[in-house]
Coordinates of C-alpha atoms in Angstrom, one line a residue:
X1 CA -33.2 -8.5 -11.8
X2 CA -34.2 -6.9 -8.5
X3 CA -32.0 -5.7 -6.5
X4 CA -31.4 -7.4 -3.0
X5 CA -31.9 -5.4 -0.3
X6 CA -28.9 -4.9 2.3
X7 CA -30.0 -7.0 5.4
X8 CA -30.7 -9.6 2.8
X9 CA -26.6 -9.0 1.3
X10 CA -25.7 -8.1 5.0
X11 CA -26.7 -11.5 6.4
X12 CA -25.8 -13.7 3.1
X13 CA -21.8 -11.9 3.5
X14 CA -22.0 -12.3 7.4
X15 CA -22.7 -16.1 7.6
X16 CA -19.7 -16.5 4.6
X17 CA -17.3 -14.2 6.4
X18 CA -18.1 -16.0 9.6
X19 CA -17.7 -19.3 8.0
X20 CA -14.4 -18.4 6.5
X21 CA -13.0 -16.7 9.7
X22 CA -13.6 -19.8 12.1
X23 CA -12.6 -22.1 9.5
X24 CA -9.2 -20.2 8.9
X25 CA -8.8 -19.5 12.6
X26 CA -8.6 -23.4 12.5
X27 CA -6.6 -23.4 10.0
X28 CA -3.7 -20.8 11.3
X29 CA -4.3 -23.3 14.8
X30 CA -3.1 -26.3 13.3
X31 CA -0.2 -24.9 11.3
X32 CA 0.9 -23.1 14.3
X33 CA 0.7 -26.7 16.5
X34 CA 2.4 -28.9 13.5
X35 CA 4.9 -26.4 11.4
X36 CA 5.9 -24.0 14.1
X37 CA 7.0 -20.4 13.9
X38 CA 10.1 -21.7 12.0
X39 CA 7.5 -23.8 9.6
X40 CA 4.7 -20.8 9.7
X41 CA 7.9 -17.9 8.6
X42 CA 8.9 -20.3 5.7
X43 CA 5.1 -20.8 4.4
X44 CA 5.0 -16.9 5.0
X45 CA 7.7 -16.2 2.8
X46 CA 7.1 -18.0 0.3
X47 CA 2.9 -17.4 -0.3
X48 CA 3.8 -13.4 0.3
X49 CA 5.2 -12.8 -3.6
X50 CA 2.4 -14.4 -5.2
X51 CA -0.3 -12.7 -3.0
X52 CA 1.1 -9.2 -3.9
X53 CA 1.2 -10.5 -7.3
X54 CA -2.8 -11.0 -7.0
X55 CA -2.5 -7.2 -6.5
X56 CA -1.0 -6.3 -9.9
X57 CA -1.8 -9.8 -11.8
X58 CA -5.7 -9.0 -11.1
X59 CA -5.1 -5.4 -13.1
X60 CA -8.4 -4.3 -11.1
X61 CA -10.2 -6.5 -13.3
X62 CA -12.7 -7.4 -10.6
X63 CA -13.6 -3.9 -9.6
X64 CA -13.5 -2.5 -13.3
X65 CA -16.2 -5.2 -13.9
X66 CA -18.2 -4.6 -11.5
X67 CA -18.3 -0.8 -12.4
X68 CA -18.9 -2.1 -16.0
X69 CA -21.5 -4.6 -14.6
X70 CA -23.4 -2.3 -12.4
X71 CA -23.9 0.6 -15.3
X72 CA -24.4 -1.8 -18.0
X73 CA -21.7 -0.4 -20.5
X74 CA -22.0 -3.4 -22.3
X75 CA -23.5 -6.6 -23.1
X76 CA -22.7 -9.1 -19.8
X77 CA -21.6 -11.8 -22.5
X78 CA -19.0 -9.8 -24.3
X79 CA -17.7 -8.2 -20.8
X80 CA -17.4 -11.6 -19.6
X81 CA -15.6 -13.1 -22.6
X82 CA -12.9 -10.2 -22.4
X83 CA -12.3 -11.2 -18.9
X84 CA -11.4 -14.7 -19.7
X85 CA -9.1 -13.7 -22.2
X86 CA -7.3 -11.4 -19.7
X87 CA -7.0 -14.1 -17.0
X88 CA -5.4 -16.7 -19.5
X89 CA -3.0 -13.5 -20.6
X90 CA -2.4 -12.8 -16.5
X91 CA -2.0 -15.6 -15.0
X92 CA 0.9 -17.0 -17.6
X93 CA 2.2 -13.8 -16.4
X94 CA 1.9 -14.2 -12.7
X95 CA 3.5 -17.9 -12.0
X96 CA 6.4 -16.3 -14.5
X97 CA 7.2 -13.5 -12.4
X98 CA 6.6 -15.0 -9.2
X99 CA 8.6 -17.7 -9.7
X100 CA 11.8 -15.4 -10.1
X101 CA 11.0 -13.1 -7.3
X102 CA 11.0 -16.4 -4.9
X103 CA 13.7 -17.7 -6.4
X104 CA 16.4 -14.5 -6.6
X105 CA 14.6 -12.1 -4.3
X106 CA 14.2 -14.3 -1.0
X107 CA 16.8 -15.1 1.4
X108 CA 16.1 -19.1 2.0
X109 CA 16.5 -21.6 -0.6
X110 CA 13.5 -23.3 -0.7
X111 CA 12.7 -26.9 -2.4
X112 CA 10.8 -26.5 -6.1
X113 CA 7.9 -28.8 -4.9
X114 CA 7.3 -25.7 -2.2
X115 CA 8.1 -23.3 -5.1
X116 CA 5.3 -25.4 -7.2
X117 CA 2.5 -25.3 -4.5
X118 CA 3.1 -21.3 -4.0
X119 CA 2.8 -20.7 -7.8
X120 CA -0.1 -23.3 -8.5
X121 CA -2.5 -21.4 -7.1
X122 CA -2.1 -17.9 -9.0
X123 CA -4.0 -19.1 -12.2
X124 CA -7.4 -20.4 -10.2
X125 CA -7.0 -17.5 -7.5
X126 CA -7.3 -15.0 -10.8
X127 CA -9.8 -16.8 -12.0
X128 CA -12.4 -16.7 -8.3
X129 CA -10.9 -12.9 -8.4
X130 CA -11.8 -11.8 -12.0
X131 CA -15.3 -13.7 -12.3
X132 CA -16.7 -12.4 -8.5
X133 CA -17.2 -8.9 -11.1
X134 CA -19.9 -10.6 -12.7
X135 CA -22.0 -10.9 -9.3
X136 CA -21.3 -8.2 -7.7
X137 CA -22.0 -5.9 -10.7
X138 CA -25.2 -7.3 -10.7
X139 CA -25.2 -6.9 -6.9
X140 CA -26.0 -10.8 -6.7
X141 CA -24.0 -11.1 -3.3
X142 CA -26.1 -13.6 -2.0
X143 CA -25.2 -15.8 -5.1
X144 CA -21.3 -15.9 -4.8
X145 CA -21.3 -15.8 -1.4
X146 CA -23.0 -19.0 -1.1
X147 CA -19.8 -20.6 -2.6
X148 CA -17.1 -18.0 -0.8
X149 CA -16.4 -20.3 1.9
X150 CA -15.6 -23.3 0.1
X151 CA -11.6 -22.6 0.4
X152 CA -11.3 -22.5 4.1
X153 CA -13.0 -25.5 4.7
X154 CA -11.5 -27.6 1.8
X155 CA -8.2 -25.6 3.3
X156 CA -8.3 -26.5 7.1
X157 CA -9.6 -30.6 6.4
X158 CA -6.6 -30.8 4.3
X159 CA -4.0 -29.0 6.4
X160 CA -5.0 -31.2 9.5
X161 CA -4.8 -34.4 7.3
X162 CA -1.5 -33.6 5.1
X163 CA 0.1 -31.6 8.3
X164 CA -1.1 -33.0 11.7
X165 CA -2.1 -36.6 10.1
X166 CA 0.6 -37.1 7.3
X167 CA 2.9 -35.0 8.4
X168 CA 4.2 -33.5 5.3
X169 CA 4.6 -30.0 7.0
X170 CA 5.1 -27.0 5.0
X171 CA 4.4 -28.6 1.7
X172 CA 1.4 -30.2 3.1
X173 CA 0.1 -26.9 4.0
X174 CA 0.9 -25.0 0.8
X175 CA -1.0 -28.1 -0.8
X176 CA -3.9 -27.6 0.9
X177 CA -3.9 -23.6 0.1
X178 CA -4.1 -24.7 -3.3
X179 CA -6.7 -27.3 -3.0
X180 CA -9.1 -24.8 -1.6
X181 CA -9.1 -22.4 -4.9
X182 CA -9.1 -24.8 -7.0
X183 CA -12.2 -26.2 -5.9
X184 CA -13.4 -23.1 -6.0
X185 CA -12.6 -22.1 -9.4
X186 CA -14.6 -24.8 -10.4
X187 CA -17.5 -24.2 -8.5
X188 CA -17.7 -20.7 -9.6
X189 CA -17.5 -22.1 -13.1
X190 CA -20.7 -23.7 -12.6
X191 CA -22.2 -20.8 -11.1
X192 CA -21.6 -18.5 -14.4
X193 CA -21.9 -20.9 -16.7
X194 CA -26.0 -21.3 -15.7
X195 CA -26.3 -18.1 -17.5
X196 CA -23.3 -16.8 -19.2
X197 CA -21.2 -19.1 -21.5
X198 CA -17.8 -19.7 -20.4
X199 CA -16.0 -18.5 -23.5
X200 CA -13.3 -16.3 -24.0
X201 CA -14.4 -13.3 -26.1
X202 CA -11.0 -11.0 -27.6
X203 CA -13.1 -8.0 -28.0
X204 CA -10.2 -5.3 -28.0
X205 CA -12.6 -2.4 -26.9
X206 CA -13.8 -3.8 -23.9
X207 CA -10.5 -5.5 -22.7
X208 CA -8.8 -2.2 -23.7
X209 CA -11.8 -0.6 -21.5
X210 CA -11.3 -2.9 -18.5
X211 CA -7.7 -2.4 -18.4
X212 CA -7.8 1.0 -18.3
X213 CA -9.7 1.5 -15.2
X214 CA -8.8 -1.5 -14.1
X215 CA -5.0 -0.6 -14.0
X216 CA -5.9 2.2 -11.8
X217 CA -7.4 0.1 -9.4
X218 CA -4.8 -2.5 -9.5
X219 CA -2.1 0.0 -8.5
X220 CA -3.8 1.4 -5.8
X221 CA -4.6 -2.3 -4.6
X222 CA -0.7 -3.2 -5.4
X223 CA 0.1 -0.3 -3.0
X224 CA -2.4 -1.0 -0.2
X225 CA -0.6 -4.6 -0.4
X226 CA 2.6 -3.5 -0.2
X227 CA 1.4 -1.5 3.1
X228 CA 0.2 -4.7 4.7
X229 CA 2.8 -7.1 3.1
X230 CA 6.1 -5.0 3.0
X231 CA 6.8 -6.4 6.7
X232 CA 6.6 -9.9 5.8
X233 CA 9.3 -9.2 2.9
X234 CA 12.0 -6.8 5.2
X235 CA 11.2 -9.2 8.1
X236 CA 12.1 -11.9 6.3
X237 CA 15.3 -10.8 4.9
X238 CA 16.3 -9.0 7.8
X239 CA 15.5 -11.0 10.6
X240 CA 15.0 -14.9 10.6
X241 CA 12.5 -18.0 9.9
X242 CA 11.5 -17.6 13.5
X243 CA 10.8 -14.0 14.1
X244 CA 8.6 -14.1 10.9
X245 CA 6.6 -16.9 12.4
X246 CA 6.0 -15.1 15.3
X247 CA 5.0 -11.8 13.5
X248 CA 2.5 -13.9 11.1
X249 CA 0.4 -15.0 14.0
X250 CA 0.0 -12.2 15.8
X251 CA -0.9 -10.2 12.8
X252 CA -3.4 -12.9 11.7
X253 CA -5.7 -12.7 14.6
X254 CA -5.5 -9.2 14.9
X255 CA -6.5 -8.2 11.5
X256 CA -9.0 -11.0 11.8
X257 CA -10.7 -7.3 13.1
X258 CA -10.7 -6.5 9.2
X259 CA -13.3 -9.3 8.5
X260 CA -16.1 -6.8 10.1
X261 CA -15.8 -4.1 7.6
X262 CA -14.8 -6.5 4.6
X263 CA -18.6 -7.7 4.9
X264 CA -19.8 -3.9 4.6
X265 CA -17.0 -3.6 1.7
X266 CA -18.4 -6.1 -0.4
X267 CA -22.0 -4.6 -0.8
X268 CA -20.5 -1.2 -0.7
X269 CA -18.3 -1.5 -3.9
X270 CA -21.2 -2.9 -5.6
X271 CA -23.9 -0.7 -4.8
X272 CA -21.6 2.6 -4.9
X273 CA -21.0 1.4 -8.9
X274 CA -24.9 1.5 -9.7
X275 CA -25.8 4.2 -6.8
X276 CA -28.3 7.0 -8.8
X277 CA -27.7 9.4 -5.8
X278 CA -24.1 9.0 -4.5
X279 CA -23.8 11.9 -2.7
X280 CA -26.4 10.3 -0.3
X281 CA -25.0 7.1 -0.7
X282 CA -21.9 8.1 0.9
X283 CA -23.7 9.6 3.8
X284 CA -25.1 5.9 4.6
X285 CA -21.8 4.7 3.9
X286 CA -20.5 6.8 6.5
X287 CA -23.6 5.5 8.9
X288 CA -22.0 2.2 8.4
X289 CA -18.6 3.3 9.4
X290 CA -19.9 4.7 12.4
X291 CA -21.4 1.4 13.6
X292 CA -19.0 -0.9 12.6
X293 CA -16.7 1.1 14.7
X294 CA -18.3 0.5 17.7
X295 CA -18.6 -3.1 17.3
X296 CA -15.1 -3.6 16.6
X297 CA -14.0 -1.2 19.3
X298 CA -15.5 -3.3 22.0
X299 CA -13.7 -6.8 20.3
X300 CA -10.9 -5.2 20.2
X301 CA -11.0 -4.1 23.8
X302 CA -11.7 -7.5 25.0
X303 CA -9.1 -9.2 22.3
X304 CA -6.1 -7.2 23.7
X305 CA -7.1 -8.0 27.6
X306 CA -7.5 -12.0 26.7
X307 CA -4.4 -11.9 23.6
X308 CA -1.8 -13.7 26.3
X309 CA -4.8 -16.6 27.5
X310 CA -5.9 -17.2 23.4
X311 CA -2.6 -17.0 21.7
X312 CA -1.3 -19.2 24.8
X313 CA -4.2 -21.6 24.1
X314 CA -4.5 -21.6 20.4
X315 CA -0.9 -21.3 19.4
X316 CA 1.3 -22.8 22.7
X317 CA 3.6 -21.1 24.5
X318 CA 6.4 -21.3 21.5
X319 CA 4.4 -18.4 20.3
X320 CA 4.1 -15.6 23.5
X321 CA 5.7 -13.6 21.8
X322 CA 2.8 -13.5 19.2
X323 CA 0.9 -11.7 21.4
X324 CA 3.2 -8.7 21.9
X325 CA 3.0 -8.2 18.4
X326 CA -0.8 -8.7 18.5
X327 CA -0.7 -5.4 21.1
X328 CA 1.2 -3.1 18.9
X329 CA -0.7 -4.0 15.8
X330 CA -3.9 -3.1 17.4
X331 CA -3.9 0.9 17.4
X332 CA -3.3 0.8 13.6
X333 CA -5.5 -2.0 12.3
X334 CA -8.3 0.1 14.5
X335 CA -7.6 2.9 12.6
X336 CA -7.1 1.0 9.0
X337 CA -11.1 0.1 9.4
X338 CA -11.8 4.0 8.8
X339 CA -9.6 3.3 5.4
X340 CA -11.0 0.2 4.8
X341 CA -14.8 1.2 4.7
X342 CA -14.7 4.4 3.1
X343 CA -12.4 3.4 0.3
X344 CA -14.9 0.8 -1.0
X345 CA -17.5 3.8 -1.8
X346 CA -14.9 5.9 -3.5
X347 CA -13.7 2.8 -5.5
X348 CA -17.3 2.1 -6.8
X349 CA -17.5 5.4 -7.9
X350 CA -14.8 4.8 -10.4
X351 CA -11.9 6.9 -8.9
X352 CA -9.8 4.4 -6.9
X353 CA -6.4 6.7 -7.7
X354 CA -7.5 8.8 -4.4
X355 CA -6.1 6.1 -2.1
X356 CA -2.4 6.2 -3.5
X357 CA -2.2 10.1 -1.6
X358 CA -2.7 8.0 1.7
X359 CA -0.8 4.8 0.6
X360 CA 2.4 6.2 -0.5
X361 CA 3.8 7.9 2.1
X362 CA 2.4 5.0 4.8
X363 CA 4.1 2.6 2.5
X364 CA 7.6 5.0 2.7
X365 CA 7.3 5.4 6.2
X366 CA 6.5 2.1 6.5
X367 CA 9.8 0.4 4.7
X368 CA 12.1 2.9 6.6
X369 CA 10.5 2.6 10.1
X370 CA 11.2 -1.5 9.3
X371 CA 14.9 -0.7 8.1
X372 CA 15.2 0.6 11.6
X373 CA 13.4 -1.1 14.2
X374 CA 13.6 -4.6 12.6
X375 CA 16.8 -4.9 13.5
X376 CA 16.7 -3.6 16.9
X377 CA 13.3 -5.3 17.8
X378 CA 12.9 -8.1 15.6
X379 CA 8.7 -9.0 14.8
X380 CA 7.7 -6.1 17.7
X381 CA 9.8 -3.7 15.6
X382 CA 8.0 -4.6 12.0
X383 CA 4.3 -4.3 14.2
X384 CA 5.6 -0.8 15.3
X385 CA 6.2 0.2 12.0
X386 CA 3.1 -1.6 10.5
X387 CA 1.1 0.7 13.0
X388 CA 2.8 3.5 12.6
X389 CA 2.2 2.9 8.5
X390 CA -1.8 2.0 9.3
X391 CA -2.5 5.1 11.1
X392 CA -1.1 7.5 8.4
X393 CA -2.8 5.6 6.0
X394 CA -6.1 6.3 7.6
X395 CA -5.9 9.5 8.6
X396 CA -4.8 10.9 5.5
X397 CA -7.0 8.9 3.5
X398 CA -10.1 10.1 6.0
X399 CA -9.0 13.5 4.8
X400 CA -9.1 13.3 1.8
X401 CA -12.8 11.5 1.7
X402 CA -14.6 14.6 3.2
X403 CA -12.8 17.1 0.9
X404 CA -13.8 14.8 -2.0
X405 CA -17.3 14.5 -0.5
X406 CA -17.8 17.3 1.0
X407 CA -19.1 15.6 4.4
X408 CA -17.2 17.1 7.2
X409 CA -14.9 14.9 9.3
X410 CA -17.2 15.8 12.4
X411 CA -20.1 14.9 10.7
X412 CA -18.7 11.6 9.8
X413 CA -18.5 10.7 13.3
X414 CA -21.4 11.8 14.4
X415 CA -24.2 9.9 15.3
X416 CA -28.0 10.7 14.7
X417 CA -31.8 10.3 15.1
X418 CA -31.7 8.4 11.7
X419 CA -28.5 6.2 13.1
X420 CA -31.0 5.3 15.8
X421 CA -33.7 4.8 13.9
X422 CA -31.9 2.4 11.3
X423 CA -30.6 0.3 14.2
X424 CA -34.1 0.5 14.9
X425 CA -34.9 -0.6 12.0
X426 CA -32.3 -3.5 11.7
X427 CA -33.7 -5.2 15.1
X428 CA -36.7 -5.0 14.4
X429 CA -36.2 -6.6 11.2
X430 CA -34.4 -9.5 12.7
X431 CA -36.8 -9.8 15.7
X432 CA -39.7 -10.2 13.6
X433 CA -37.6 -12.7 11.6
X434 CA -36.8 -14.6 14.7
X435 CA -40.6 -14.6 16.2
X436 CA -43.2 -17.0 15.9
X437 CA -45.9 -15.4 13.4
X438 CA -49.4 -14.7 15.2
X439 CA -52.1 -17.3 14.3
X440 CA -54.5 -14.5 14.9
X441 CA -56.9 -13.5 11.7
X442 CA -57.2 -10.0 13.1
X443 CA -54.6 -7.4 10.9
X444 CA -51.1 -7.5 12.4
X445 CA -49.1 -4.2 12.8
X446 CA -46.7 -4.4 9.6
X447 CA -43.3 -4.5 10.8
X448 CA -41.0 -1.5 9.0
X449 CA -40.5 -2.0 5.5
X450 CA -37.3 -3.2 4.1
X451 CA -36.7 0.2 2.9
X452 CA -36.5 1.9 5.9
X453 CA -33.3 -0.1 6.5
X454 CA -32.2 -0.7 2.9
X455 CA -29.2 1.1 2.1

């Protein structure tokens, strides 16, 4: 199959992560107007032990496909069929253990039907997670992310009706989280099964195979988690319904900043796992970095001067306080993107350990910063720690890629002819996609080749 070139991937993930932003931005709108930050701390709570589950139930199996995918280890049938027979293993595993952690590890004693909704999801949320390998080992982004959106949409029509028009509240919400993966689950089903029969396969080498790199990567996703979920947990057993609310908003827009190198992450994982030349790989990766840090230094410029007018707006006035905690985030999630990107390119190249020297100690630092200050300063103290725990994260991590790659840090931030030249490149790419094509028989001056901006 040929391989898609990146303005082709670029624009197929930007219209989906576009998609799924605005729809969950509508989404986070109308439980904020119909559960409020008591409603939005409870739903918070209780989601936050099955998403870290995702993190250890997933084992790394997407990313440990891909890799197994993209250098054709073995047969696509066989890897496939070993990844079914892991998810029916997993997810009996995931609704069992989160189950007990919501039920003896959180503070509020929350109604089984709320219980139900939180756990219901883990099976078809594996399931989206594990089988996305499959296309992005073949670096068919386009494919899934034709489909990727589905969940927000099917997510925010049934929050407004079960929430704003039923009013069912926090169960109606949880309801509609699971409607969106299920549907999606089902959809991807479709997609696969065009080609690759949906059947589990108990080949012992290969799930033995996938495990074992896939472990790796599922701890070092398990601790990244933890970094970005261990407030929710301390905040919620240390503080109260409300202050979690509070904190849940703020952080959502913010690290809405997130979706802009999650688009570059996507095509990066899966072209780093079939790259021929990866030391120059990682040079364009670091190209990319440099870019998407200018884009998302100017929205975050203009975010933090407008946060008061849109939280006000979207949220009401029972959540100011939302956007103090939008403030103090901001330094760290700017920081994280440097984490975020450069990650990706040493995940695809099979050695995802690297990450827990950075992880770690932000994730210590990160629990006893909250032991202190979440008392004290309620959500603003859990967003000080956060930041304090994104920024050491980063910069450690940032380290550690240029020893590992030998690119200096300088040079990673530095920008160049051929940085010019690919932007070039890019706009001219999409200008002459956008322009009328000349009705004239005479030769027309070919536009630069997709290879001059194909990473």
């Amino acid at each position: 199959m040929p391989k898609n070139s990146f303005i082709k991937d670029l624009a197929s993930v930007f219209t989906s992560r576009v998609a799924s932003l605005v729809l969950g931005l509508g989404t986070s709108i109308v439980t904020a107007r119909y559960l409020g930050p008591e409603g939005n701390g409870v739903s918070a709570a209780l989601l936050v032990y099955p998403s870290l589950f995702m993190a250890i139930g997933a084992l790394g199996v997407q990313q440990s496909t891909t890799y197994f995918v993209g250098q054709k280890k073995y047969d696509l049938k066989e890897v496939y069929g070993a990844v079914l027979a892991t998810w029916i293993f997993t997810s009996l595993v995931g609704i069992i253990s989160s189950f007990l952690l919501i039920k003896y590890f959180t503070k509020g004693d929350y109604p089984n039907i709320l219980i139900f909704w939180a756990l219901a999801a883990i099976p078809f949320s594996l399931y989206t997670t594990y089988s996305s390998g499959i296309f992005l080992g073949q670096q068919n982004v386009k494919e899934f992310n034709r489909i990727n959106w589905v969940p927000a949409i099917i997510n925010l029509s049934f929050t407004f009706l079960l929430t704003g028009v039923f009013h069912f509240g926090v169960a109606g919400y949880m309801a509609a989280t699971f409607l969106g993966v299920f549907f999606l689950s089902f959809l991807v089903v479709y997609k696969i099964r065009q080609s690759i029969p949906v059947r589990p396969r108990f080949n012992g080498k290969i799930i033995k195979g996938l495990l074992s790199l896939g472990v790796i990567y599922a701890g070092t996703t398990l601790i990244a988690s933890l970094n970005y979920k261990v407030d929710v947990v301390l905040l919620e057993k240390w503080s109260n319904a409300h202050e979690l609310g509070i904190y849940s908003k703020g952080a959502i827009l913010v690290e809405m900043l997130w979706q802009i190198p999650a688009i570059l992450s996507t095509i990066i994982f899966s072209r780093s796992a079939g790259a021929k030349d990866p030391a120059e790989f990682s040079l364009k990766v670091c190209r990319l970095l440099r870019f998407a840090l200018i884009l998302i230094l100017l929205i975050a410029i203009a975010f933090y001067c407008l946060s008061d007018f849109v939280i006000g707006l979207m949220y009401g006035p029972a959540f100011a306080e939302s956007s103090k905690v939008l403030k103090i985030l901001m330094p760290g999630v700017l920081l994280m993107i440097i984490y975020k990107v450069l990650y990706m390119d040493i995940a695809g190249k099979g050695r995802p350990w690297m990450s827990m020297e950075a992880m770690i100690p932000a994730v210590i630092a990160n629990v006893l910063l909250n032991y202190w200050w979440i008392p004290k300063y309620g959500a603003s103290g859990s967003a000080m720690a956060s930041t304090v725990s994104y920024s050491i994260a980063a910069l450690v991590f940032l380290v550690l890629y240029s020893v590992h790659t030998r690119i200096p840090i300088k040079k990673i931030f530095t920008y160049t002819r051929e940085d010019r030249e690919f932007a070039m490149g890019i706009v001219n790419k999409l200008r002459g996609k956008i322009a009328p094509q000349p009705k004239a028989t005479a030769p027309v001056p070919k536009e630069p080749s997709e290879e001059s901006v194909n990473i």
